[in-house]
Short mmCIF file of C-alpha atoms and ligand atoms in Angstrom, two decimals:
data_model
loop_
_atom_site.label_atom_id
_atom_site.label_comp_id
_atom_site.label_asym_id
_atom_site.label_seq_id
_atom_site.Cartn_x
_atom_site.Cartn_y
_atom_site.Cartn_z
CA UNK R 2 113.68 142.68 173.52
CA UNK R 3 110.30 143.82 173.66
CA UNK R 4 108.55 143.91 176.69
CA UNK R 5 104.83 142.07 176.80
CA UNK R 6 103.22 145.25 177.55
CA UNK R 7 104.84 147.24 174.83
CA UNK R 8 104.35 143.78 172.66
CA UNK R 9 100.34 144.12 174.18
CA UNK R 10 101.07 148.02 172.67
CA UNK R 11 102.06 147.36 169.20
CA UNK R 12 99.71 144.65 168.90
CA UNK R 13 96.51 145.93 170.14
CA UNK R 14 94.12 149.07 168.59
CA UNK R 15 94.29 152.04 171.25
CA UNK R 16 90.71 151.59 170.99
CA UNK R 17 90.65 147.79 171.80
CA UNK R 18 93.21 148.49 174.70
CA UNK R 19 90.59 151.50 176.10
CA UNK R 20 87.88 149.36 176.24
CA UNK R 21 86.35 147.85 179.47
CA UNK R 22 84.93 143.94 179.27
CA UNK R 23 80.91 143.74 179.48
CA UNK R 24 80.54 144.17 183.21
CA UNK R 25 78.50 141.85 185.26
CA UNK R 26 77.51 142.11 188.45
CA UNK R 27 78.58 139.38 191.11
CA UNK R 28 74.66 138.64 192.09
CA UNK R 29 75.26 135.24 194.28
CA UNK R 30 72.73 135.11 197.07
CA UNK R 31 70.79 137.94 195.88
CA UNK R 32 67.55 138.97 194.37
CA UNK R 33 68.27 139.23 191.08
CA UNK R 34 66.98 142.02 189.40
CA UNK R 35 69.61 143.29 187.31
CA UNK R 36 69.92 141.70 183.56
CA UNK R 37 66.20 141.21 182.20
CA UNK R 38 65.83 137.60 182.93
CA UNK R 39 62.81 136.12 183.29
CA UNK R 40 62.75 134.86 187.09
CA UNK R 41 60.06 132.01 187.07
CA UNK R 42 61.32 128.36 187.56
CA UNK R 43 60.02 125.83 185.43
CA UNK R 44 57.67 122.88 187.30
CA UNK R 45 59.15 119.79 188.48
CA UNK R 46 57.46 118.28 185.74
CA UNK R 47 58.84 120.06 182.82
CA UNK R 48 62.30 119.96 184.02
CA UNK R 49 62.09 115.99 184.13
CA UNK R 50 61.15 116.25 180.65
CA UNK R 51 63.80 118.72 179.55
CA UNK R 52 66.39 116.00 181.30
CA UNK R 53 64.90 113.11 179.10
CA UNK R 54 65.75 114.92 175.97
CA UNK R 55 69.05 116.17 176.98
CA UNK R 56 69.61 112.50 178.03
CA UNK R 57 69.49 111.44 174.52
CA UNK R 58 71.58 113.99 173.34
CA UNK R 59 74.86 112.74 171.02
CA UNK R 60 77.25 115.47 172.53
CA UNK R 61 80.24 113.16 170.85
CA UNK R 62 78.68 114.67 167.40
CA UNK R 63 79.03 118.69 166.44
CA UNK R 64 75.56 119.70 166.35
CA UNK R 65 73.46 120.07 162.81
CA UNK R 66 74.95 123.22 161.30
CA UNK R 67 71.65 124.70 160.35
CA UNK R 68 69.31 123.63 163.39
CA UNK R 69 66.35 123.27 161.11
CA UNK R 70 64.35 122.10 164.21
CA UNK R 71 65.07 124.76 165.96
CA UNK R 72 63.81 127.39 163.25
CA UNK R 73 60.62 125.51 162.55
CA UNK R 74 59.88 125.49 166.01
CA UNK R 75 60.39 129.06 166.19
CA UNK R 76 58.85 130.18 163.13
CA UNK R 77 55.54 128.07 164.92
CA UNK R 78 55.94 129.52 168.45
CA UNK R 79 56.37 133.36 166.97
CA UNK R 80 54.04 133.09 163.71
CA UNK R 81 56.82 133.84 161.53
CA UNK R 82 55.77 133.69 157.33
CA UNK R 83 57.50 130.71 155.62
CA UNK R 84 58.83 133.00 153.26
CA UNK R 85 61.17 134.51 155.61
CA UNK R 86 64.57 133.26 156.41
CA UNK R 87 66.03 132.56 159.79
CA UNK R 88 69.55 133.04 161.13
CA UNK R 89 70.43 132.00 164.39
CA UNK R 90 73.20 133.32 167.14
CA UNK R 91 74.65 132.12 169.89
CA UNK R 92 72.68 134.87 171.87
CA UNK R 93 71.62 138.18 169.11
CA UNK R 94 74.51 139.86 170.69
CA UNK R 95 76.08 137.36 168.38
CA UNK R 96 73.96 138.27 165.21
CA UNK R 97 74.92 141.91 166.30
CA UNK R 98 78.54 140.84 165.59
CA UNK R 99 77.92 139.32 162.64
CA UNK R 100 76.01 142.08 160.89
CA UNK R 101 78.59 144.29 162.24
CA UNK R 102 81.46 142.35 160.58
CA UNK R 103 78.74 141.78 156.92
CA UNK R 104 79.10 145.64 156.77
CA UNK R 105 82.85 146.13 158.24
CA UNK R 106 84.78 148.27 155.64
CA UNK R 107 87.02 151.43 155.65
CA UNK R 108 84.95 154.45 156.80
CA UNK R 109 81.93 152.01 157.29
CA UNK R 110 79.53 153.75 159.54
CA UNK R 111 76.92 151.98 162.25
CA UNK R 112 74.23 153.89 163.98
CA UNK R 113 71.64 153.89 166.93
CA UNK R 114 69.97 156.37 168.91
CA UNK R 115 71.19 156.75 172.11
CA UNK R 116 71.06 155.77 175.45
CA UNK R 117 70.67 152.13 173.69
CA UNK R 118 71.89 148.67 173.83
CA UNK R 119 75.47 149.16 174.66
CA UNK R 120 76.71 146.50 172.53
CA UNK R 121 75.72 148.05 169.27
CA UNK R 122 78.51 150.74 170.09
CA UNK R 123 80.80 148.14 171.70
CA UNK R 124 80.89 145.46 168.56
CA UNK R 125 81.63 148.48 166.23
CA UNK R 126 84.83 149.22 167.61
CA UNK R 127 85.49 145.32 168.29
CA UNK R 128 85.16 145.43 164.22
CA UNK R 129 86.78 148.83 163.67
CA UNK R 130 84.14 150.55 162.61
CA UNK R 131 83.12 154.21 163.37
CA UNK R 132 79.96 154.26 165.83
CA UNK R 133 77.20 156.99 165.62
CA UNK R 134 75.12 157.76 168.91
CA UNK R 135 72.25 159.82 167.75
CA UNK R 136 70.76 161.25 171.47
CA UNK R 137 66.89 160.44 171.69
CA UNK R 138 64.88 163.83 172.79
CA UNK R 139 64.49 164.11 176.92
CA UNK R 140 61.60 162.35 176.66
CA UNK R 141 63.19 159.15 175.21
CA UNK R 142 61.63 160.08 171.56
CA UNK R 143 63.54 159.64 168.51
CA UNK R 144 65.35 163.07 167.74
CA UNK R 145 63.99 162.50 163.70
CA UNK R 146 65.50 165.74 162.23
CA UNK R 147 68.72 164.71 164.00
CA UNK R 148 68.43 160.69 162.84
CA UNK R 149 67.78 162.17 159.32
CA UNK R 150 70.30 164.05 158.59
CA UNK R 151 72.92 161.82 160.79
CA UNK R 152 71.21 159.47 157.31
CA UNK R 153 71.49 161.83 154.59
CA UNK R 154 75.18 163.26 155.45
CA UNK R 155 76.75 159.74 157.05
CA UNK R 156 75.11 157.30 155.04
CA UNK R 157 74.98 155.03 157.82
CA UNK R 158 75.40 150.82 156.52
CA UNK R 159 73.69 150.04 159.47
CA UNK R 160 71.23 151.45 162.37
CA UNK R 161 70.41 149.71 164.85
CA UNK R 162 66.44 150.10 166.58
CA UNK R 163 65.81 148.75 169.70
CA UNK R 164 61.83 148.25 169.83
CA UNK R 165 61.22 148.56 173.38
CA UNK R 166 64.48 150.33 173.82
CA UNK R 167 66.80 149.16 176.26
CA UNK R 168 67.56 151.23 178.94
CA UNK R 169 64.72 153.53 178.35
CA UNK R 170 61.75 150.87 177.83
CA UNK R 171 59.47 152.72 174.92
CA UNK R 172 58.64 151.74 172.14
CA UNK R 173 58.95 154.70 169.24
CA UNK R 174 56.01 155.97 167.05
CA UNK R 175 55.66 153.62 164.21
CA UNK R 176 55.43 155.94 161.12
CA UNK R 177 58.65 158.12 162.46
CA UNK R 178 60.68 153.99 162.07
CA UNK R 179 59.38 153.91 158.58
CA UNK R 180 59.99 157.35 157.83
CA UNK R 181 63.71 156.37 158.91
CA UNK R 182 63.76 152.89 156.82
CA UNK R 183 62.82 154.74 153.98
CA UNK R 184 65.51 157.34 154.02
CA UNK R 185 67.96 154.82 155.04
CA UNK R 186 70.40 153.58 152.00
CA UNK R 187 71.92 150.94 155.28
CA UNK R 188 70.49 148.13 156.75
CA UNK R 189 67.94 148.58 159.09
CA UNK R 190 67.98 146.06 162.05
CA UNK R 191 64.45 146.06 164.64
CA UNK R 192 66.17 144.49 167.70
CA UNK R 193 62.94 143.03 169.48
CA UNK R 194 64.34 141.27 172.03
CA UNK R 195 61.46 142.86 174.79
CA UNK R 196 58.80 141.59 172.18
CA UNK R 197 57.27 139.23 174.94
CA UNK R 198 56.53 141.96 177.21
CA UNK R 199 55.21 144.81 174.00
CA UNK R 200 52.26 145.96 172.51
CA UNK R 201 53.74 145.96 169.02
CA UNK R 202 55.96 143.87 166.73
CA UNK R 203 57.64 144.95 163.76
CA UNK R 204 57.51 142.05 161.14
CA UNK R 205 55.04 143.32 158.61
CA UNK R 206 58.18 145.75 158.20
CA UNK R 207 59.80 142.69 156.58
CA UNK R 208 57.31 142.61 153.56
CA UNK R 209 57.31 146.42 153.41
CA UNK R 210 60.58 147.30 153.30
CA UNK R 211 64.47 145.15 151.56
CA UNK R 212 66.28 146.93 153.92
CA UNK R 213 65.34 145.53 157.24
CA UNK R 214 65.39 142.84 159.46
CA UNK R 215 63.90 141.64 162.53
CA UNK R 216 66.29 140.14 165.44
CA UNK R 217 64.64 138.51 168.19
CA UNK R 218 66.01 136.39 171.55
CA UNK R 219 64.90 133.96 173.90
CA UNK R 220 66.99 134.85 176.15
CA UNK R 221 64.16 137.96 177.72
CA UNK R 222 61.17 135.18 177.69
CA UNK R 223 62.83 132.33 180.03
CA UNK R 224 65.69 130.98 178.17
CA UNK R 225 69.03 133.45 178.92
CA UNK R 226 71.27 130.51 179.70
CA UNK R 227 70.72 128.72 176.68
CA UNK R 228 71.98 132.03 174.51
CA UNK R 229 70.04 131.84 171.73
CA UNK R 230 68.96 134.69 169.12
CA UNK R 231 67.49 134.79 166.01
CA UNK R 232 67.18 137.36 162.95
CA UNK R 233 64.34 136.54 160.37
CA UNK R 234 64.30 138.46 156.68
CA UNK R 235 65.12 138.05 153.37
CA UNK R 236 67.52 135.04 152.18
CA UNK R 237 69.56 137.42 150.24
CA UNK R 238 70.58 139.46 153.04
CA UNK R 239 70.60 136.05 155.29
CA UNK R 240 72.58 133.74 152.82
CA UNK R 241 75.72 136.58 153.32
CA UNK R 242 75.29 136.54 156.71
CA UNK R 243 75.47 132.77 157.22
CA UNK R 244 78.67 132.82 154.83
CA UNK R 245 80.43 134.28 157.85
CA UNK R 246 78.99 132.76 161.01
CA UNK R 247 80.80 130.09 163.00
CA UNK R 248 79.87 126.56 161.79
CA UNK R 249 78.39 125.05 164.69
CA UNK R 250 77.46 128.12 166.78
CA UNK R 251 74.35 126.77 168.18
CA UNK R 252 75.22 124.17 170.31
CA UNK R 253 73.70 120.31 171.04
CA UNK R 254 72.44 121.37 174.11
CA UNK R 255 71.13 124.15 173.33
CA UNK R 256 69.67 122.95 170.04
CA UNK R 257 67.90 120.44 172.42
CA UNK R 258 66.56 122.32 174.52
CA UNK R 259 65.48 125.53 172.71
CA UNK R 260 63.15 122.43 170.62
CA UNK R 261 61.82 121.36 173.66
CA UNK R 262 60.93 124.61 175.01
CA UNK R 263 59.58 126.09 171.83
CA UNK R 264 57.06 123.06 172.38
CA UNK R 265 56.40 124.62 175.56
CA UNK R 266 56.54 128.09 174.60
CA UNK R 267 52.46 128.91 175.67
CA UNK R 268 54.32 128.30 179.63
CA UNK R 269 56.80 130.91 178.90
CA UNK R 270 54.37 132.90 177.56
CA UNK R 271 52.35 132.68 180.69
CA UNK R 272 54.75 133.66 182.48
CA UNK R 273 55.85 136.78 180.49
CA UNK R 274 52.07 137.83 181.24
CA UNK R 275 53.03 137.37 185.17
CA UNK R 276 55.46 139.49 184.89
CA UNK R 277 53.38 142.18 182.69
CA UNK R 278 51.21 142.01 185.55
CA UNK R 279 53.94 142.73 187.94
CA UNK R 280 54.99 145.35 186.02
CA UNK R 281 51.71 147.44 186.45
CA UNK R 282 51.94 146.87 190.08
CA UNK R 283 55.71 147.93 190.65
CA UNK R 284 55.04 151.08 188.31
CA UNK R 285 52.48 151.72 190.95
CA UNK R 286 54.77 151.14 194.22
CA UNK R 287 57.59 152.93 192.57
CA UNK R 288 55.28 155.69 191.87
CA UNK R 289 54.18 156.02 195.21
CA UNK R 290 57.60 155.73 196.79
CA UNK R 291 58.53 158.93 195.08
CA UNK R 292 60.23 158.37 191.63
CA UNK R 293 59.34 159.15 188.25
CA UNK R 294 58.75 155.98 186.24
CA UNK R 295 58.67 155.73 182.62
CA UNK R 296 55.63 153.64 180.24
CA UNK R 297 57.53 150.24 180.34
CA UNK R 298 56.66 148.11 177.14
CA UNK R 299 59.53 145.66 178.24
CA UNK R 300 60.25 143.52 181.35
CA UNK R 301 62.01 146.20 183.07
CA UNK R 302 61.22 149.59 184.43
CA UNK R 303 63.35 152.90 183.87
CA UNK R 304 62.94 154.84 186.94
CA UNK R 305 64.49 158.85 188.01
CA UNK R 306 64.89 159.17 191.21
CA UNK R 307 64.70 163.02 190.67
CA UNK R 308 61.76 163.95 193.19
CA UNK R 309 62.22 162.96 196.71
CA UNK R 310 65.93 161.94 196.46
CA UNK R 311 67.59 164.32 193.91
CA UNK R 312 71.06 162.81 193.01
CA UNK R 313 70.78 160.01 195.00
CA UNK R 314 70.17 157.04 192.68
CA UNK R 315 73.99 155.56 193.01
CA UNK R 316 73.31 156.05 196.83
CA UNK R 317 70.15 153.93 196.73
CA UNK R 318 71.86 150.89 194.06
CA UNK R 319 74.63 150.50 196.86
CA UNK R 320 72.09 150.55 199.58
CA UNK R 321 69.68 147.95 197.94
CA UNK R 322 73.25 145.88 197.39
CA UNK R 323 73.27 146.24 201.50
CA UNK R 324 70.01 144.43 201.28
CA UNK R 325 70.83 141.70 198.85
CA UNK R 326 68.76 143.41 195.82
CA UNK R 327 71.02 143.65 193.16
CA UNK R 328 69.57 146.02 190.02
CA UNK R 329 70.81 148.56 187.40
CA UNK R 330 72.49 152.03 188.07
CA UNK R 331 72.57 154.01 185.07
CA UNK R 332 73.14 157.44 187.10
CA UNK R 333 76.60 158.54 185.42
CA UNK R 334 76.66 156.76 182.02
CA UNK R 335 74.55 158.67 179.30
CA UNK R 336 73.25 162.62 180.18
CA UNK R 337 69.93 161.62 179.63
CA UNK R 338 69.92 158.99 182.63
CA UNK R 339 70.95 161.32 184.75
CA UNK R 340 69.94 159.84 188.30
CA UNK R 341 68.62 156.98 186.56
CA UNK R 342 67.74 153.28 187.95
CA UNK R 343 66.55 150.16 185.87
CA UNK R 344 64.46 147.87 188.25
CA UNK R 345 64.10 144.41 186.12
CA UNK R 346 60.68 143.09 187.22
CA UNK R 347 61.39 139.96 189.40
CA UNK R 348 58.94 137.13 190.41
CA UNK R 349 56.32 138.96 192.87
CA UNK R 350 58.27 137.28 196.24
CA UNK R 351 60.99 139.46 194.53
CA UNK R 352 59.68 142.41 193.75
CA UNK R 353 57.94 142.37 197.39
CA UNK R 354 61.69 142.43 198.83
CA UNK R 355 62.47 145.16 196.82
CA UNK R 356 59.89 147.27 198.03
CA UNK R 357 60.73 146.42 201.19
CA UNK R 358 64.06 147.83 200.59
CA UNK R 359 63.48 150.82 198.92
CA UNK R 360 60.96 151.74 202.06
CA UNK R 361 63.43 151.17 204.40
CA UNK R 362 66.92 152.98 202.53
CA UNK R 363 64.41 155.52 201.54
N1 LIG K 21 69.10 143.73 172.36
C1 LIG K 21 68.63 144.17 173.30
C2 LIG K 21 67.72 145.79 173.17
C3 LIG K 21 69.08 143.75 174.69
O1 LIG K 21 68.89 144.63 175.71
C4 LIG K 21 69.72 142.38 174.75
C5 LIG K 21 70.27 142.11 175.95
N2 LIG K 21 70.03 142.77 177.10
C6 LIG K 21 70.52 141.74 173.69
C7 LIG K 21 70.40 142.70 172.68
C8 LIG K 21 71.23 141.01 173.72
O2 LIG K 21 70.28 139.97 173.93
P1 LIG K 21 70.92 138.38 173.74
O3 LIG K 21 72.33 138.28 173.57
O4 LIG K 21 70.51 137.78 175.21
O5 LIG K 21 70.34 137.42 172.74
#
């Protein structure tokens, strides 16, 4: 008789067995500054108006398979021209998976600059597609010769460019992005997860290039719990993606809640303005404490603890946990992130607690 361990070994690909599930730290009771969420609550009035909508949800029925009202709401809130199609995902994670499945075939390649969003690589592995990560330069810019060589020699089917990038929080040069898109025979995804905090968007690339799609999410603007990602672009691409999408991937409660929230999108954008103000304050405060802070176009700050406290990023992370503050430690991951920490911007109060804890620790 074959043991269950052997059966798993026989049936599950080694690269899947070698993976660890996406790590999510236990944040119960902590100041949660690890996952780039919007920390602001809704007013009681808004919550009540939302609850009224939810009351009328037909949860005995399957959701609308195309969620047209959500798509209309998104287009209006984000000023996306009618000519571009929209497809929704259960978070943009699901859309990354759909895109990777779309191009998956033997020897297909997905490429992204690194350090970058970990799910590009994870999902490539899930789908049995080769992943090629091209290191950024030491100051987190695109290494153009390396990127262009990879594009020309390996011809990746899919390229992910997060703008702003996670975890480096920066925007690359727009002319360099154009050069990459022009050089690529593959599909280029502009991942604008952090758009609400950024000084630039890339919707115009949809008009300029046939091989670009623009992906966004409601997670960072304040609706991470709803799990709603979206991708805009030419229907030639999105019609193909739609064929491999699960029929009811956006549930009834998410659809009703998103429709409601998008009618009040200005409130969410107002909260993002507060986060941007706090970002400036935190950059100054962390710099004063001795961290090297990189310029941020997102709702988090990448900081290196290499001036006053060399080699201590992990220790600072652990000590912050003991002070009930959860951030993200990037040390020990990508070599370019040696001694780096990522601080999500919280409310003024939460950021104050972080700074107090840091002063205590340092
Ligand atoms: N893209 C980037 C660059 C991200 O950092 C994240 C989440 N951290 C995502 C996509 C996925 O977001 P979601 O699935 O919540 O839409």
